[in-house]
PDB file of C-alpha atoms in Angstrom:
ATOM      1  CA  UNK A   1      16.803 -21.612  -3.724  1.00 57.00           C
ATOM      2  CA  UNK A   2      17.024 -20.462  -7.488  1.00 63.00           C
ATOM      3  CA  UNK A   3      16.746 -16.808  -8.097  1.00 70.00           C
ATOM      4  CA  UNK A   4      12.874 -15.703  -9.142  1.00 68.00           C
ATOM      5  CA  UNK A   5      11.955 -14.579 -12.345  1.00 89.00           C
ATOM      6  CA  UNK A   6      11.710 -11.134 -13.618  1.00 94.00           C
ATOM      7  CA  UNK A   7       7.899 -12.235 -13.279  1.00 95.00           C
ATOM      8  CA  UNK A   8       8.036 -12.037  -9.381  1.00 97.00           C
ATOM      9  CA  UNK A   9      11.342  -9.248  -8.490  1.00 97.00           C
ATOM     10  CA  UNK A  10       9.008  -7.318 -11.126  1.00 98.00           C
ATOM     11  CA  UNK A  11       5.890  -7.515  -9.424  1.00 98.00           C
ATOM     12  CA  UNK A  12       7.622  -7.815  -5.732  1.00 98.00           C
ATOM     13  CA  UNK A  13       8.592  -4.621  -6.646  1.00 98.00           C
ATOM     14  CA  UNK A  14       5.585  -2.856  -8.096  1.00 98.00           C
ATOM     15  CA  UNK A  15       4.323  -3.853  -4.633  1.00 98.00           C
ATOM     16  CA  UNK A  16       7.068  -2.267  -2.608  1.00 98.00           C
ATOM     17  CA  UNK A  17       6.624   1.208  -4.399  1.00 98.00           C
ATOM     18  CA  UNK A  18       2.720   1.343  -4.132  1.00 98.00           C
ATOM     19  CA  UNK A  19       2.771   0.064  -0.730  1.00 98.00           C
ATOM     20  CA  UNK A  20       5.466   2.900   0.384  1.00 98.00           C
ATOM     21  CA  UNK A  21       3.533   5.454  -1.837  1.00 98.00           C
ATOM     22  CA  UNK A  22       0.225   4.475   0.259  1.00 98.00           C
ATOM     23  CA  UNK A  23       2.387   4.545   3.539  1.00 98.00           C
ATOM     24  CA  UNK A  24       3.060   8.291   2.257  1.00 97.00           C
ATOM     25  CA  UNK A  25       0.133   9.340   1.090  1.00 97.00           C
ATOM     26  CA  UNK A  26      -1.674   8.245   4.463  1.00 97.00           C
ATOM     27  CA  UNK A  27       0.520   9.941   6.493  1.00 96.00           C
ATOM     28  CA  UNK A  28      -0.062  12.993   4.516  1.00 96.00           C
ATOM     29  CA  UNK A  29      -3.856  12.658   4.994  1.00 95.00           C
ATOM     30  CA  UNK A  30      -3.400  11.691   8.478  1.00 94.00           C
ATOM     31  CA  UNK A  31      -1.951  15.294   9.216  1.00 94.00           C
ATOM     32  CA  UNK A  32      -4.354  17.115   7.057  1.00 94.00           C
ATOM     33  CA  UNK A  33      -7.599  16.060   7.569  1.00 93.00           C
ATOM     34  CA  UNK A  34      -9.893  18.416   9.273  1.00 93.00           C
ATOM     35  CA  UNK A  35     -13.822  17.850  10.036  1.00 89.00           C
ATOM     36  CA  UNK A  36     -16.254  16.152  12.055  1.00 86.00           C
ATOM     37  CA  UNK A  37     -14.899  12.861  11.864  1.00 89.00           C
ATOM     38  CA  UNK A  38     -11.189  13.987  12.494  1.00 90.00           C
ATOM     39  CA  UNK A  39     -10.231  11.943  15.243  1.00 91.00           C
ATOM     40  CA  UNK A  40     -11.459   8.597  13.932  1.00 92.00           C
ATOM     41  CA  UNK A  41     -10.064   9.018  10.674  1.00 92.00           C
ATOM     42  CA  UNK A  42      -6.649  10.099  12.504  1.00 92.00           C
ATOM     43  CA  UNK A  43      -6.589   7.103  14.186  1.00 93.00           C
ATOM     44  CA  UNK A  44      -7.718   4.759  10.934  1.00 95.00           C
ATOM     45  CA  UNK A  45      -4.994   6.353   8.834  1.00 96.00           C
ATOM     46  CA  UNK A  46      -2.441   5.217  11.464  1.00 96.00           C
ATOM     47  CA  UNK A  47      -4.041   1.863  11.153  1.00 97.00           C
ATOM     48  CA  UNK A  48      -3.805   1.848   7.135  1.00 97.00           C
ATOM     49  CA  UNK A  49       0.182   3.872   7.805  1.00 97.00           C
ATOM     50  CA  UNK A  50       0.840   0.225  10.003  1.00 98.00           C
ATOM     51  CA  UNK A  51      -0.495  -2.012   7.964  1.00 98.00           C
ATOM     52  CA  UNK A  52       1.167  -0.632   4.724  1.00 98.00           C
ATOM     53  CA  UNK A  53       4.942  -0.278   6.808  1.00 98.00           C
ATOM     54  CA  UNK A  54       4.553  -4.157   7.561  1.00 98.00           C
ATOM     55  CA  UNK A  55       3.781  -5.157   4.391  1.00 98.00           C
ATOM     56  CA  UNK A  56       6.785  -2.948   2.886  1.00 98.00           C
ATOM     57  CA  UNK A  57       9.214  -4.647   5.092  1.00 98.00           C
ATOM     58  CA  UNK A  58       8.194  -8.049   4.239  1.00 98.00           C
ATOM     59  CA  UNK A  59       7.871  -7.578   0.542  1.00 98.00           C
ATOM     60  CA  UNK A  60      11.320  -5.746   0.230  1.00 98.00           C
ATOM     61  CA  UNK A  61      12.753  -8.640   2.331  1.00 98.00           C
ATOM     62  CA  UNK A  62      11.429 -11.073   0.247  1.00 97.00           C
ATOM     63  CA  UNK A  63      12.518  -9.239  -2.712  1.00 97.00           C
ATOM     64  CA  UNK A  64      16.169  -9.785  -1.633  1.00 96.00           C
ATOM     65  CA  UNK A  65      15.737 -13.324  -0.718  1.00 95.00           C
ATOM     66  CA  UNK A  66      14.165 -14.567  -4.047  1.00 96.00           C
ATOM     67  CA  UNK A  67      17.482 -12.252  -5.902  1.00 95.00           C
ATOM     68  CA  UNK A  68      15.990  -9.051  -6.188  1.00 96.00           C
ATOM     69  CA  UNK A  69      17.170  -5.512  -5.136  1.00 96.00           C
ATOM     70  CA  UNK A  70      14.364  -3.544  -3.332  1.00 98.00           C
ATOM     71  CA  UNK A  71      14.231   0.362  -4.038  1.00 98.00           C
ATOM     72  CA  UNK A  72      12.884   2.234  -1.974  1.00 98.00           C
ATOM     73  CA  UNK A  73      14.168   5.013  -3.357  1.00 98.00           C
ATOM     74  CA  UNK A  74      11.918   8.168  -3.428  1.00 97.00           C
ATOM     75  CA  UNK A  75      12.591   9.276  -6.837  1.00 98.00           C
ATOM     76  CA  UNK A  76      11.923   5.138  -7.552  1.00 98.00           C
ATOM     77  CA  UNK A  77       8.521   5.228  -5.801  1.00 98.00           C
ATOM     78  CA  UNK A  78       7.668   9.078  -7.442  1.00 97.00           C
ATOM     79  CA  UNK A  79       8.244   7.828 -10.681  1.00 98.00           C
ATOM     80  CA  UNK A  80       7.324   4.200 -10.649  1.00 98.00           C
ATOM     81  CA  UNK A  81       4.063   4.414  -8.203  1.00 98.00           C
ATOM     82  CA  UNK A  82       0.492   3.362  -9.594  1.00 98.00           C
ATOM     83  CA  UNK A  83      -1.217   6.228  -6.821  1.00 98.00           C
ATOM     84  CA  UNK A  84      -1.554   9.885  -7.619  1.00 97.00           C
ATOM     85  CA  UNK A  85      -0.752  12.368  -5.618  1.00 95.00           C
ATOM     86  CA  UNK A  86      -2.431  13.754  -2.666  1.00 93.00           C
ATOM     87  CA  UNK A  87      -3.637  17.305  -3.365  1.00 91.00           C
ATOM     88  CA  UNK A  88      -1.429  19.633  -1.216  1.00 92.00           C
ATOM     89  CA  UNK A  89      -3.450  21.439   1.655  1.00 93.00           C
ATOM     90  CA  UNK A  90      -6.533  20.568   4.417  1.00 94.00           C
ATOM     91  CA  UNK A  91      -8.723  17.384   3.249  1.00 92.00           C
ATOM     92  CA  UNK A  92     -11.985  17.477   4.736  1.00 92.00           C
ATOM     93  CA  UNK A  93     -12.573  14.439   6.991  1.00 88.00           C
ATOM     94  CA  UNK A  94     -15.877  12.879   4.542  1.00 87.00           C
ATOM     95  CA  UNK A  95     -14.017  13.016   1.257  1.00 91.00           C
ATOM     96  CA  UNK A  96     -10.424  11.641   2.949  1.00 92.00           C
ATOM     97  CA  UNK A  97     -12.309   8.853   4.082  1.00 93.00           C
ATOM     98  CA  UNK A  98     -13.643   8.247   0.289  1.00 94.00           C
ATOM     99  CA  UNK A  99      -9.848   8.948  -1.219  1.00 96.00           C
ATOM    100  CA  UNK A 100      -8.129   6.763   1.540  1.00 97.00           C
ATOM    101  CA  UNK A 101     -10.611   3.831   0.575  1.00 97.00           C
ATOM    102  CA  UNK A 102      -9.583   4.396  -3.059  1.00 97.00           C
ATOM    103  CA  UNK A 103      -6.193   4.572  -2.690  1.00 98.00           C
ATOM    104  CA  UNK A 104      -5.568   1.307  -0.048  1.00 98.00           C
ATOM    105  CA  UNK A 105      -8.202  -0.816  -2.559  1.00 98.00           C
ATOM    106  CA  UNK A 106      -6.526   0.238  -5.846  1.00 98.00           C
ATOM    107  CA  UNK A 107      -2.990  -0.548  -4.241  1.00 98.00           C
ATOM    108  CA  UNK A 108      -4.431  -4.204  -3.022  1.00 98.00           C
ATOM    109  CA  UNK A 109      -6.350  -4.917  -6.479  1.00 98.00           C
ATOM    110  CA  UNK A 110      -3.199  -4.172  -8.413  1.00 98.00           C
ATOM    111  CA  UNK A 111      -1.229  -6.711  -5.860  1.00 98.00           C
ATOM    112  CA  UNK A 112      -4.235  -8.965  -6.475  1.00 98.00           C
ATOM    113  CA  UNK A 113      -2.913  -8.851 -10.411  1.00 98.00           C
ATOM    114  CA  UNK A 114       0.192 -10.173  -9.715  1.00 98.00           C
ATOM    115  CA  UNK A 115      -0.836 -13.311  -7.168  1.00 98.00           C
ATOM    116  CA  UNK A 116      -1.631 -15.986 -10.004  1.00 98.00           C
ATOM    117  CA  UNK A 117       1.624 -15.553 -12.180  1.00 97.00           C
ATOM    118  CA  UNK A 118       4.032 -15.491  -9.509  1.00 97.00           C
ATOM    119  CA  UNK A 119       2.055 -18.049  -7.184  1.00 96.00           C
ATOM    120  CA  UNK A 120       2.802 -20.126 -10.419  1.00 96.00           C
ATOM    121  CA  UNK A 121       6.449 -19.415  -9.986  1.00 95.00           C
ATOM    122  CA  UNK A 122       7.177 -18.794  -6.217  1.00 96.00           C
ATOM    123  CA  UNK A 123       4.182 -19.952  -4.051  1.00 96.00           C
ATOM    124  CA  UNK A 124       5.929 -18.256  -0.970  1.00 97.00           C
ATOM    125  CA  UNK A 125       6.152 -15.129  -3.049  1.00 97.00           C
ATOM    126  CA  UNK A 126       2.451 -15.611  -4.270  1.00 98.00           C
ATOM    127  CA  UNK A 127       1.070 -16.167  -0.589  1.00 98.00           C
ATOM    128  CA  UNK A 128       2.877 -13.226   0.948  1.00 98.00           C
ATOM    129  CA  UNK A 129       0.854 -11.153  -1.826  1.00 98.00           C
ATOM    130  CA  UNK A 130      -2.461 -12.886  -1.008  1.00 98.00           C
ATOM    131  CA  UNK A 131      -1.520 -11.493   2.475  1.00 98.00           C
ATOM    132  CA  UNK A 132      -0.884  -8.264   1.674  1.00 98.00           C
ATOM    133  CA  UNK A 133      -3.569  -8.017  -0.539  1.00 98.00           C
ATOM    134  CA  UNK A 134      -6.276  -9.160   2.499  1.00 98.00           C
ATOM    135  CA  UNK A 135      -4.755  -6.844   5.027  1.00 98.00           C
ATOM    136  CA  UNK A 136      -5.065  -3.692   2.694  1.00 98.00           C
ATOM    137  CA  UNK A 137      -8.633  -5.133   1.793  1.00 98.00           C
ATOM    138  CA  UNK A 138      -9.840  -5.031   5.636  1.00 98.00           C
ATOM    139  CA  UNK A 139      -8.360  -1.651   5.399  1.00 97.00           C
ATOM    140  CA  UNK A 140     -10.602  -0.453   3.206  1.00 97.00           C
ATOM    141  CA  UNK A 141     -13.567  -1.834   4.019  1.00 97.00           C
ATOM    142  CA  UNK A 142     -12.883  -0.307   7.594  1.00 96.00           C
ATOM    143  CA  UNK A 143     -12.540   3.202   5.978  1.00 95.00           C
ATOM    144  CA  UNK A 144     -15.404   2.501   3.339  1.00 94.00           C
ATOM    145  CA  UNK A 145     -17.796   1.431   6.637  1.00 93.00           C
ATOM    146  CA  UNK A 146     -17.088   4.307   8.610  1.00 87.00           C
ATOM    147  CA  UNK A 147     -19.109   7.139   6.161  1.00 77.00           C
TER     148      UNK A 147
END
């Protein structure tokens, strides 16, 4: 197999930092939330934390296997991540809910970016980010339906 473009180690490893960021950032909600709806959302956020850690692995893998180098690094991921941060502190149960939503559905729409260009270039590439992109979306939805 050739090595990929810059087109798909790029965008293989936008992918890798948002989807460790959101790994992050859920975990960090998962042990702050507080509220009504605490121990649903606890156990959602693990879902969203499993989902993410899966993807990760399979994106950085494929990263090295089409040439690439993953970083994981978490200087990489702080400086190079499309999510803001997580406010510091308690996050009541309602809002987390809304922010979680936000933050899995803006990390899958910004995958969804990158699916036509490299599915032009590496189909196998381009499929595992239609994937990705579909788990994060039931993701979502899942925390969207539950307010």
């Amino acid at each position: 197999m050739k090595e990929a473009s810059t087109t798909v180690t790029s965008a293989l490893q936008q992918s890798l930092v948002d989807l460790i960021a959101l790994e992050l950032q859920s975990k960090q909600a998962h042990w702050n939330i507080r509220g009504a709806s605490f121990r649903s959302l606890h156990l959602a956020l693990d879902e969203v934390v499993a989902a993410a850690r899966t993807a990760l692995d399979e994106v950085a893998e494929r990263l090295g296997q089409v040439g690439g180098f993953p970083d994981g690094r978490a200087a990489t991921v702080a400086r190079d991540t499309i999510l803001s941060e997580i406010d510091e502190g308690m996050l009541e149960s309602d809002k987390a809910y809304q922010l979680m939503a936000e933050k899995v559905q803006q990390v899958s729409d910004n995958i969804k970016g990158f699916i036509e260009p490299v599915d032009e270039e590496d189909p196998v590439s381009g499929d595992l980010l239609i994937s990705t992109s579909a788990a994060l979306d039931l993701q979502a939805w899942f925390l969207r339906s539950a307010v």
